[in-house]
Amino acid sequence: MATVTDNLAYVSDFENDRVLVAWYAIIGVLLIVGASSMYLRVTGGLATTNMNSVTPWGAWIAFYIYFVGLSAGAFLVSTLANVFGMEKMHDIDRDALLAAIVAMVVALLFVWTDLGRMDRLFNVFLHRQLTSPLSWEVHAYVAYILVLSVELYFAIRADLVRVAEMGTGIRATLARLLTLGRTSLSDAALAADKKWLKRFGIVGIPLAIFFVHGGTGVLFAVAKARPYWNSGLFPIIFVVSAVVSGTALVMVVYVLRRRFFDGRSVDLDLLDRLGQLLVAFILTDVAFTAIDALIALTTLERLHVGAWSLLATGKMSWSFWVVMVGLGWIVPALLASRRSWRRTPSLMVLAGLSVVVGIVGVRFNIVVPPLVLPVMEQLPHGNYLPTLVEWGTSVGIIGFGLLLYTLGAEMLPLTPLRLEDHE
C-alpha cells in the first residue's frame, strides 16, 4: 500500500523570489486600479459608462461571456482525464478545474458590475421567474460552481491528506480543514475518490454544454429583434469557442506553473497533445463561424448583412481581422501546425496567449456590432467605446481572478504529489 514518506515532494512556492514579488506587485496594481474604478462606478452609477438605451451592453457583458467561455472550456478539457481517461491528461485536470472555478467567479463579478442596481444581486434567487432564460442561467451557474468545487475536492483529497500529515504552517492547516475529515489513504478510499470524480464530471458535461455556455449563447439567440444573434448555431458557436479558449488557457497555465512553481520539466508529449487539440478546435470554430456568416449573408436581411458588413469592413474591422481572425485563429494555428513547434513550451505559451487575447475580440464582436445597428428605420445608430471606468473595473476584476488562482496554486496541491510505494 502506498504510504507517505520523506520522499514526498510538495512544491507550491514560486521558484524565484523576484518572480514572486513582481507577480504580486502586478496583481496589486491591477487591484488598486480596479478598486478606484469600482468606487467611481458605485458612486456614479452607469453614467460613468458609455452604455445607453441604444447600446445597453458593453465591455462588462463581453468580458462576462468571455470568462464563462474560459470556464466551460477549461472544465471540458478536465473531463478528457476525469471522464474519458485520456492518457497523460491527469497532469492538467486540477489546473483546469481551478481555472474553471476562478473564471466563473470572475464572469459573475462582471455581471454584477453591469447591474444598474448592484444591491439587487440576490433578487434573482428571491424572486424566481420560470419563464426567464436569464433566471435559469444564474441558477445553472451556481450549480456549476458547486459541481466543479466537488470535483476539485475529489481530485486533490488524497494529496490534501498527505500535505496535512507531512506539511507545516498554514498550508498543512488549510489542507487538514479541506479534507473534511476524510483522511483515509486506503485503496478503497482512493477508488471512491476516482469514482465520484468521474460521476461529477459526467454531471458537469451537460451542465457546461447545455446550460452554462450553451445557455449563455441562448440568452443572445432568443433575442429575435437582433437577427445577428437570433440563430440556432449561436449556442453551438459559443460552446466551440469556449473549448478553444479553455484549451489555450489550460496549456498556458500548465507550462507557466511547471516553470515558475513546480520546477519540473514540461511533459512534451502532453504539450504536443494539447497543441493538436487546439488546432482541431480552432478549425471547428472557423467552420461554424463561416457557416453562420454564409447563412446570414444569403438571407440578404438588412440587419444580418449590416452586422457582418460592420464587422468586416466598418470602423471595427480591426477587431475582426487583427484580434479575432489574426490572434484568435491564424497565429495559434500556425504556431501549433508543426510537431517540433508543439513540443516547444515557449511557442505553445505564445499560441495560447494569442488565443486568450483573440477570443476577447470574438466576444466584443458578438456584443457590440448588433447593438450599434438600429433595429428599425429612423432610429439612431449606436456609438460605443468603453470608458476608463469600464476598462479600470475590468482590469481590477481580472486582477482579482489572478489573485484567486495564484493563492489556489500556492495553497493547493494542483500537481499530483510524488510518492514512493512501500509495503
CSV table of C-alpha atoms in Angstrom, one decimal, residues 5-382:
chain,number,residue,atom,x,y,z
A,5,THR,CA,7.4,9.0,3.2
A,6,ASP,CA,10.0,11.7,3.4
A,7,ASN,CA,10.4,11.4,-0.3
A,8,LEU,CA,7.1,13.2,-0.8
A,9,ALA,CA,7.8,16.3,-2.8
A,10,TYR,CA,5.4,19.2,-2.3
A,11,VAL,CA,6.4,22.3,-4.2
A,12,SER,CA,3.9,25.1,-4.3
A,13,ASP,CA,6.1,28.2,-4.0
A,14,PHE,CA,7.4,30.3,-6.8
A,15,GLU,CA,10.8,29.0,-7.9
A,16,ASN,CA,12.2,32.6,-8.0
A,17,ASP,CA,11.6,35.2,-5.3
A,18,ARG,CA,11.9,38.0,-7.8
A,19,VAL,CA,9.2,36.5,-9.9
A,20,LEU,CA,7.0,36.1,-6.8
A,21,VAL,CA,7.4,39.8,-5.8
A,22,ALA,CA,7.0,41.0,-9.4
A,23,TRP,CA,3.8,38.9,-9.9
A,24,TYR,CA,2.1,40.1,-6.7
A,25,ALA,CA,3.2,43.6,-7.5
A,26,ILE,CA,1.4,43.4,-10.9
A,27,ILE,CA,-1.7,42.0,-9.2
A,28,GLY,CA,-1.6,44.7,-6.6
A,29,VAL,CA,-1.5,47.4,-9.3
A,30,LEU,CA,-4.5,45.8,-11.1
A,31,LEU,CA,-6.4,45.7,-7.8
A,32,ILE,CA,-5.7,49.3,-7.0
A,33,VAL,CA,-6.8,50.4,-10.4
A,34,GLY,CA,-9.9,48.2,-10.1
A,35,ALA,CA,-10.8,49.4,-6.6
A,36,SER,CA,-10.6,53.1,-7.6
A,37,SER,CA,-12.6,52.5,-10.8
A,38,MET,CA,-15.2,50.4,-8.9
A,39,TYR,CA,-15.6,53.3,-6.4
A,40,LEU,CA,-16.4,55.6,-9.3
A,41,ARG,CA,-18.8,53.0,-10.8
A,42,VAL,CA,-20.7,52.6,-7.5
A,43,THR,CA,-20.9,56.3,-6.7
A,44,GLY,CA,-21.6,57.5,-10.2
A,45,GLY,CA,-23.7,54.6,-11.4
A,46,LEU,CA,-24.0,53.7,-15.1
A,47,ALA,CA,-23.5,57.3,-16.0
A,48,THR,CA,-19.7,56.6,-15.7
A,49,THR,CA,-20.1,54.3,-18.8
A,50,ASN,CA,-20.8,54.8,-22.5
A,51,MET,CA,-23.8,52.5,-22.3
A,52,ASN,CA,-27.2,53.9,-23.1
A,53,SER,CA,-30.6,52.9,-24.3
A,54,VAL,CA,-29.2,52.2,-27.8
A,55,THR,CA,-26.2,50.1,-26.7
A,56,PRO,CA,-27.3,48.8,-23.2
A,57,TRP,CA,-24.5,46.2,-23.2
A,58,GLY,CA,-20.8,46.8,-23.5
A,59,ALA,CA,-17.4,45.7,-22.2
A,60,TRP,CA,-18.6,44.1,-19.0
A,61,ILE,CA,-21.0,41.8,-20.8
A,62,ALA,CA,-18.3,41.0,-23.4
A,63,PHE,CA,-15.9,40.0,-20.6
A,64,TYR,CA,-18.7,38.1,-18.9
A,65,ILE,CA,-19.4,35.8,-21.8
A,66,TYR,CA,-15.6,35.6,-22.4
A,67,PHE,CA,-14.9,34.3,-18.9
A,68,VAL,CA,-17.9,32.0,-18.9
A,69,GLY,CA,-16.4,30.5,-22.1
A,70,LEU,CA,-13.0,30.2,-20.5
A,71,SER,CA,-14.6,28.4,-17.5
A,72,ALA,CA,-16.6,26.0,-19.6
A,73,GLY,CA,-13.7,25.2,-21.9
A,74,ALA,CA,-11.3,24.6,-19.1
A,75,PHE,CA,-13.8,22.3,-17.4
A,76,LEU,CA,-14.4,20.3,-20.6
A,77,VAL,CA,-10.6,19.9,-21.0
A,78,SER,CA,-10.5,18.4,-17.5
A,79,THR,CA,-13.1,15.8,-18.5
A,80,LEU,CA,-10.7,14.4,-21.0
A,81,ALA,CA,-8.8,13.0,-18.0
A,82,ASN,CA,-11.5,12.6,-15.3
A,83,VAL,CA,-14.3,11.2,-17.5
A,84,PHE,CA,-12.7,9.8,-20.7
A,85,GLY,CA,-9.4,8.7,-19.2
A,86,MET,CA,-7.2,10.2,-21.9
A,87,GLU,CA,-3.6,9.3,-21.3
A,88,LYS,CA,-1.4,11.9,-19.6
A,89,MET,CA,-4.2,14.4,-19.3
A,90,HIS,CA,-4.3,13.8,-15.5
A,91,ASP,CA,-1.3,16.2,-15.2
A,92,ILE,CA,-3.6,19.1,-16.0
A,93,ASP,CA,-7.0,18.2,-14.7
A,94,ARG,CA,-6.6,20.0,-11.4
A,95,ASP,CA,-5.2,23.2,-13.1
A,96,ALA,CA,-8.2,23.1,-15.4
A,97,LEU,CA,-10.8,22.7,-12.6
A,98,LEU,CA,-9.3,25.5,-10.5
A,99,ALA,CA,-9.1,27.8,-13.6
A,100,ALA,CA,-12.7,26.9,-14.4
A,101,ILE,CA,-13.9,27.8,-10.9
A,102,VAL,CA,-12.0,31.1,-10.9
A,103,ALA,CA,-13.1,32.1,-14.4
A,104,MET,CA,-16.7,31.5,-13.4
A,105,VAL,CA,-16.4,33.7,-10.3
A,106,VAL,CA,-14.8,36.4,-12.4
A,107,ALA,CA,-17.6,36.2,-15.0
A,108,LEU,CA,-20.3,36.6,-12.3
A,109,LEU,CA,-18.4,39.7,-11.0
A,110,PHE,CA,-18.7,41.2,-14.4
A,111,VAL,CA,-22.4,40.6,-14.5
A,112,TRP,CA,-22.8,42.1,-11.0
A,113,THR,CA,-20.8,45.2,-12.1
A,114,ASP,CA,-23.1,45.6,-15.1
A,115,LEU,CA,-26.3,45.6,-13.0
A,116,GLY,CA,-27.9,49.0,-12.7
A,117,ARG,CA,-28.8,48.3,-9.1
A,118,MET,CA,-25.9,46.3,-7.8
A,119,ASP,CA,-27.6,45.9,-4.4
A,120,ARG,CA,-30.3,43.7,-6.1
A,121,LEU,CA,-27.9,40.9,-6.8
A,122,PHE,CA,-29.8,38.3,-4.8
A,123,ASN,CA,-33.3,39.3,-6.2
A,124,VAL,CA,-32.9,36.6,-8.9
A,125,PHE,CA,-32.9,34.0,-6.1
A,126,LEU,CA,-35.6,35.7,-4.0
A,127,HIS,CA,-38.0,36.3,-7.0
A,128,ARG,CA,-37.6,33.5,-9.5
A,129,GLN,CA,-39.1,33.7,-13.0
A,130,LEU,CA,-39.5,30.3,-14.5
A,131,THR,CA,-40.0,31.7,-18.0
A,132,SER,CA,-36.8,33.7,-17.9
A,133,PRO,CA,-33.7,32.1,-19.5
A,134,LEU,CA,-31.5,34.5,-17.5
A,135,SER,CA,-33.0,33.2,-14.2
A,136,TRP,CA,-32.3,29.7,-15.3
A,137,GLU,CA,-28.8,30.6,-16.2
A,138,VAL,CA,-27.9,32.1,-12.9
A,139,HIS,CA,-29.1,29.0,-11.0
A,140,ALA,CA,-27.1,26.9,-13.5
A,141,TYR,CA,-24.0,28.9,-12.8
A,142,VAL,CA,-24.3,28.3,-9.0
A,143,ALA,CA,-24.9,24.6,-9.6
A,144,TYR,CA,-21.9,24.5,-12.0
A,145,ILE,CA,-19.6,26.1,-9.5
A,146,LEU,CA,-20.7,23.6,-6.8
A,147,VAL,CA,-20.1,20.7,-9.2
A,148,LEU,CA,-16.6,21.9,-10.1
A,149,SER,CA,-15.7,22.5,-6.4
A,150,VAL,CA,-16.8,19.0,-5.5
A,151,GLU,CA,-14.8,17.6,-8.5
A,152,LEU,CA,-11.7,19.5,-7.4
A,153,TYR,CA,-12.1,18.2,-3.9
A,154,PHE,CA,-12.2,14.6,-5.0
A,155,ALA,CA,-9.2,15.2,-7.4
A,156,ILE,CA,-7.0,16.6,-4.6
A,157,ARG,CA,-8.3,14.9,-1.4
A,158,ALA,CA,-5.6,12.3,-1.1
A,159,ASP,CA,-2.9,14.8,-1.6
A,160,LEU,CA,-4.5,17.1,0.9
A,161,VAL,CA,-4.3,14.3,3.5
A,162,ARG,CA,-0.6,13.9,2.6
A,163,VAL,CA,0.1,17.6,2.9
A,164,ALA,CA,-1.8,17.8,6.2
A,165,GLU,CA,0.4,14.9,7.6
A,166,MET,CA,3.8,16.0,6.2
A,167,GLY,CA,3.5,19.7,5.7
A,168,THR,CA,3.8,22.6,8.1
A,169,GLY,CA,2.2,26.0,8.7
A,170,ILE,CA,-0.8,27.4,7.0
A,171,ARG,CA,-0.8,25.0,4.1
A,172,ALA,CA,-1.0,22.0,6.4
A,173,THR,CA,-3.7,23.6,8.5
A,174,LEU,CA,-5.7,24.5,5.4
A,175,ALA,CA,-5.2,21.1,3.9
A,176,ARG,CA,-6.4,19.5,7.1
A,177,LEU,CA,-9.6,21.6,7.0
A,178,LEU,CA,-10.2,20.9,3.3
A,179,THR,CA,-10.1,17.1,3.8
A,180,LEU,CA,-13.5,17.4,5.6
A,181,GLY,CA,-12.5,14.7,7.9
A,182,ARG,CA,-11.9,12.1,5.2
A,183,THR,CA,-8.3,11.2,5.9
A,184,SER,CA,-8.1,7.6,4.7
A,185,LEU,CA,-5.5,6.7,2.0
A,186,SER,CA,-6.6,3.1,1.6
A,187,ASP,CA,-7.1,1.6,-1.8
A,188,ALA,CA,-10.9,1.7,-1.2
A,189,ALA,CA,-10.9,5.4,-0.3
A,190,LEU,CA,-8.7,6.3,-3.4
A,191,ALA,CA,-11.0,4.2,-5.6
A,192,ALA,CA,-14.1,6.0,-4.2
A,193,ASP,CA,-12.4,9.4,-5.0
A,194,LYS,CA,-11.9,8.4,-8.6
A,195,LYS,CA,-15.5,7.0,-8.9
A,196,TRP,CA,-17.1,10.2,-7.5
A,197,LEU,CA,-14.7,12.4,-9.5
A,198,LYS,CA,-15.9,10.7,-12.7
A,199,ARG,CA,-19.5,10.9,-11.7
A,200,PHE,CA,-19.5,14.6,-11.0
A,201,GLY,CA,-17.5,15.1,-14.3
A,202,ILE,CA,-20.3,13.3,-16.1
A,203,VAL,CA,-22.9,15.5,-14.5
A,204,GLY,CA,-20.9,18.6,-15.3
A,205,ILE,CA,-20.6,17.9,-19.1
A,206,PRO,CA,-24.3,18.6,-19.9
A,207,LEU,CA,-24.4,21.3,-17.4
A,208,ALA,CA,-21.4,23.1,-19.1
A,209,ILE,CA,-22.6,22.5,-22.6
A,210,PHE,CA,-26.3,23.0,-22.4
A,211,PHE,CA,-26.7,25.4,-19.5
A,212,VAL,CA,-23.5,27.3,-18.7
A,213,HIS,CA,-22.0,28.3,-22.0
A,214,GLY,CA,-24.6,26.9,-24.4
A,215,GLY,CA,-27.2,28.6,-22.2
A,216,THR,CA,-25.3,31.8,-22.3
A,217,GLY,CA,-25.5,31.6,-26.1
A,218,VAL,CA,-29.2,31.1,-25.8
A,219,LEU,CA,-29.5,34.4,-23.9
A,220,PHE,CA,-28.4,36.0,-27.2
A,221,ALA,CA,-30.1,33.6,-29.6
A,222,VAL,CA,-33.6,34.2,-28.3
A,223,ALA,CA,-33.3,38.0,-29.0
A,224,LYS,CA,-35.5,38.0,-32.1
A,225,ALA,CA,-35.0,41.7,-32.6
A,226,ARG,CA,-31.3,41.2,-33.3
A,227,PRO,CA,-31.0,38.9,-36.3
A,228,TYR,CA,-27.2,38.6,-35.9
A,229,TRP,CA,-27.8,36.8,-32.6
A,230,ASN,CA,-31.1,35.1,-33.5
A,231,SER,CA,-29.6,31.9,-34.9
A,232,GLY,CA,-29.7,28.2,-33.9
A,233,LEU,CA,-26.0,28.0,-34.4
A,234,PHE,CA,-25.2,30.7,-31.9
A,235,PRO,CA,-25.2,28.5,-28.8
A,236,ILE,CA,-23.1,25.9,-30.6
A,237,ILE,CA,-20.5,28.5,-31.7
A,238,PHE,CA,-20.4,29.7,-28.0
A,239,VAL,CA,-19.5,26.1,-26.9
A,240,VAL,CA,-16.9,25.6,-29.6
A,241,SER,CA,-15.1,28.9,-29.0
A,242,ALA,CA,-15.3,28.1,-25.3
A,243,VAL,CA,-13.4,24.9,-25.8
A,244,VAL,CA,-10.8,26.8,-28.0
A,245,SER,CA,-10.1,29.4,-25.3
A,246,GLY,CA,-10.3,26.8,-22.4
A,247,THR,CA,-7.7,24.6,-24.1
A,248,ALA,CA,-5.4,27.6,-24.7
A,249,LEU,CA,-5.8,28.7,-21.1
A,250,VAL,CA,-5.0,25.3,-19.6
A,251,MET,CA,-2.0,25.0,-21.9
A,252,VAL,CA,-0.6,28.3,-20.8
A,253,VAL,CA,-1.3,27.7,-17.1
A,254,TYR,CA,0.3,24.2,-17.3
A,255,VAL,CA,3.6,25.4,-18.8
A,256,LEU,CA,3.9,28.5,-16.6
A,257,ARG,CA,3.1,26.6,-13.4
A,258,ARG,CA,5.7,24.0,-14.3
A,259,ARG,CA,8.3,26.6,-15.0
A,260,PHE,CA,7.6,29.0,-12.1
A,261,PHE,CA,6.1,26.8,-9.4
A,262,ASP,CA,7.0,23.1,-9.6
A,263,GLY,CA,10.4,23.4,-11.0
A,264,ARG,CA,9.7,20.3,-13.1
A,265,SER,CA,10.2,19.8,-16.8
A,266,VAL,CA,7.2,20.2,-19.1
A,267,ASP,CA,5.8,16.9,-20.5
A,268,LEU,CA,6.4,17.5,-24.2
A,269,ASP,CA,4.1,14.6,-25.2
A,270,LEU,CA,1.2,16.2,-23.2
A,271,LEU,CA,2.1,19.6,-24.7
A,272,ASP,CA,2.0,18.1,-28.2
A,273,ARG,CA,-1.4,16.6,-27.5
A,274,LEU,CA,-2.8,19.9,-26.2
A,275,GLY,CA,-1.4,21.7,-29.4
A,276,GLN,CA,-3.2,19.1,-31.6
A,277,LEU,CA,-6.4,19.6,-29.7
A,278,LEU,CA,-6.1,23.4,-30.0
A,279,VAL,CA,-5.7,23.2,-33.8
A,280,ALA,CA,-8.6,20.9,-34.2
A,281,PHE,CA,-10.9,23.1,-32.0
A,282,ILE,CA,-9.8,26.3,-33.9
A,283,LEU,CA,-10.6,24.7,-37.3
A,284,THR,CA,-14.0,23.7,-35.9
A,285,ASP,CA,-14.6,27.2,-34.7
A,286,VAL,CA,-13.7,28.7,-38.0
A,287,ALA,CA,-16.0,26.3,-39.8
A,288,PHE,CA,-19.0,27.0,-37.7
A,289,THR,CA,-18.4,30.8,-37.8
A,290,ALA,CA,-18.1,30.6,-41.6
A,291,ILE,CA,-21.4,28.6,-41.9
A,292,ASP,CA,-23.1,31.2,-39.7
A,293,ALA,CA,-21.8,34.1,-41.8
A,294,LEU,CA,-22.8,32.3,-45.0
A,295,ILE,CA,-26.4,31.7,-43.8
A,296,ALA,CA,-26.7,35.3,-42.6
A,297,LEU,CA,-25.4,36.9,-45.8
A,298,THR,CA,-27.5,34.7,-48.1
A,299,THR,CA,-30.7,35.9,-46.3
A,300,LEU,CA,-30.0,39.5,-47.6
A,301,GLU,CA,-31.7,40.7,-44.4
A,302,ARG,CA,-30.6,44.2,-43.6
A,303,LEU,CA,-29.6,43.8,-40.0
A,304,HIS,CA,-27.9,40.5,-40.7
A,305,VAL,CA,-25.9,41.8,-43.6
A,306,GLY,CA,-25.3,45.1,-41.9
A,307,ALA,CA,-23.8,43.4,-38.8
A,308,TRP,CA,-21.3,41.3,-40.8
A,309,SER,CA,-20.5,44.3,-43.0
A,310,LEU,CA,-19.7,46.4,-40.0
A,311,LEU,CA,-17.5,43.6,-38.6
A,312,ALA,CA,-15.6,43.0,-41.8
A,313,THR,CA,-15.4,46.5,-43.4
A,314,GLY,CA,-16.5,49.1,-40.8
A,315,LYS,CA,-14.6,51.0,-38.2
A,316,MET,CA,-14.5,47.9,-36.0
A,317,SER,CA,-12.9,45.7,-38.7
A,318,TRP,CA,-9.5,45.8,-37.0
A,319,SER,CA,-11.1,43.9,-34.1
A,320,PHE,CA,-12.4,41.3,-36.5
A,321,TRP,CA,-9.4,40.8,-38.8
A,322,VAL,CA,-6.5,41.5,-36.4
A,323,VAL,CA,-7.8,40.3,-33.0
A,324,MET,CA,-10.4,37.7,-33.8
A,325,VAL,CA,-9.0,36.2,-37.1
A,326,GLY,CA,-5.4,37.0,-36.7
A,327,LEU,CA,-4.7,36.4,-33.0
A,328,GLY,CA,-7.6,34.1,-32.3
A,329,TRP,CA,-7.2,31.7,-35.3
A,330,ILE,CA,-4.2,32.3,-37.7
A,331,VAL,CA,-1.3,32.9,-35.3
A,332,PRO,CA,-2.1,29.9,-32.9
A,333,ALA,CA,-2.9,27.6,-35.8
A,334,LEU,CA,0.4,28.3,-37.4
A,335,LEU,CA,2.4,28.0,-34.2
A,336,ALA,CA,0.8,24.6,-33.5
A,337,SER,CA,1.0,23.3,-37.1
A,338,ARG,CA,4.3,21.5,-36.7
A,339,ARG,CA,5.2,18.8,-34.3
A,340,SER,CA,8.6,20.4,-33.3
A,341,TRP,CA,6.8,23.7,-32.6
A,342,ARG,CA,4.1,22.0,-30.5
A,343,ARG,CA,6.9,20.5,-28.4
A,344,THR,CA,8.5,23.9,-27.7
A,345,PRO,CA,6.9,25.3,-24.5
A,346,SER,CA,7.6,29.0,-25.3
A,347,LEU,CA,5.9,28.7,-28.6
A,348,MET,CA,2.9,27.0,-27.1
A,349,VAL,CA,2.6,29.6,-24.4
A,350,LEU,CA,2.7,32.2,-27.2
A,351,ALA,CA,0.0,30.3,-29.1
A,352,GLY,CA,-2.2,30.0,-26.0
A,353,LEU,CA,-1.9,33.7,-25.1
A,354,SER,CA,-2.7,34.6,-28.7
A,355,VAL,CA,-5.9,32.6,-28.4
A,356,VAL,CA,-6.8,34.0,-25.0
A,357,VAL,CA,-6.4,37.6,-26.4
A,358,GLY,CA,-8.1,36.8,-29.7
A,359,ILE,CA,-11.2,35.3,-28.1
A,360,VAL,CA,-11.7,38.7,-26.3
A,361,GLY,CA,-12.1,40.2,-29.7
A,362,VAL,CA,-14.6,37.5,-30.5
A,363,ARG,CA,-16.7,38.4,-27.5
A,364,PHE,CA,-16.7,42.1,-28.2
A,365,ASN,CA,-17.6,41.4,-31.8
A,366,ILE,CA,-20.6,39.4,-30.6
A,367,VAL,CA,-21.9,42.1,-28.2
A,368,VAL,CA,-21.2,45.5,-29.8
A,369,PRO,CA,-21.9,45.4,-33.6
A,370,PRO,CA,-25.5,44.1,-33.3
A,371,LEU,CA,-26.3,46.8,-30.8
A,372,VAL,CA,-24.8,49.6,-32.8
A,373,LEU,CA,-27.1,49.0,-35.7
A,374,PRO,CA,-30.7,50.3,-35.2
A,375,VAL,CA,-33.4,47.6,-35.2
A,376,MET,CA,-35.8,49.9,-37.1
A,377,GLU,CA,-35.5,52.5,-39.7
A,378,GLN,CA,-35.2,56.1,-38.5
A,379,LEU,CA,-33.8,55.0,-35.1
A,380,PRO,CA,-30.4,56.4,-34.2
A,381,HIS,CA,-27.2,54.4,-34.7
A,382,GLY,CA,-25.3,53.4,-31.6
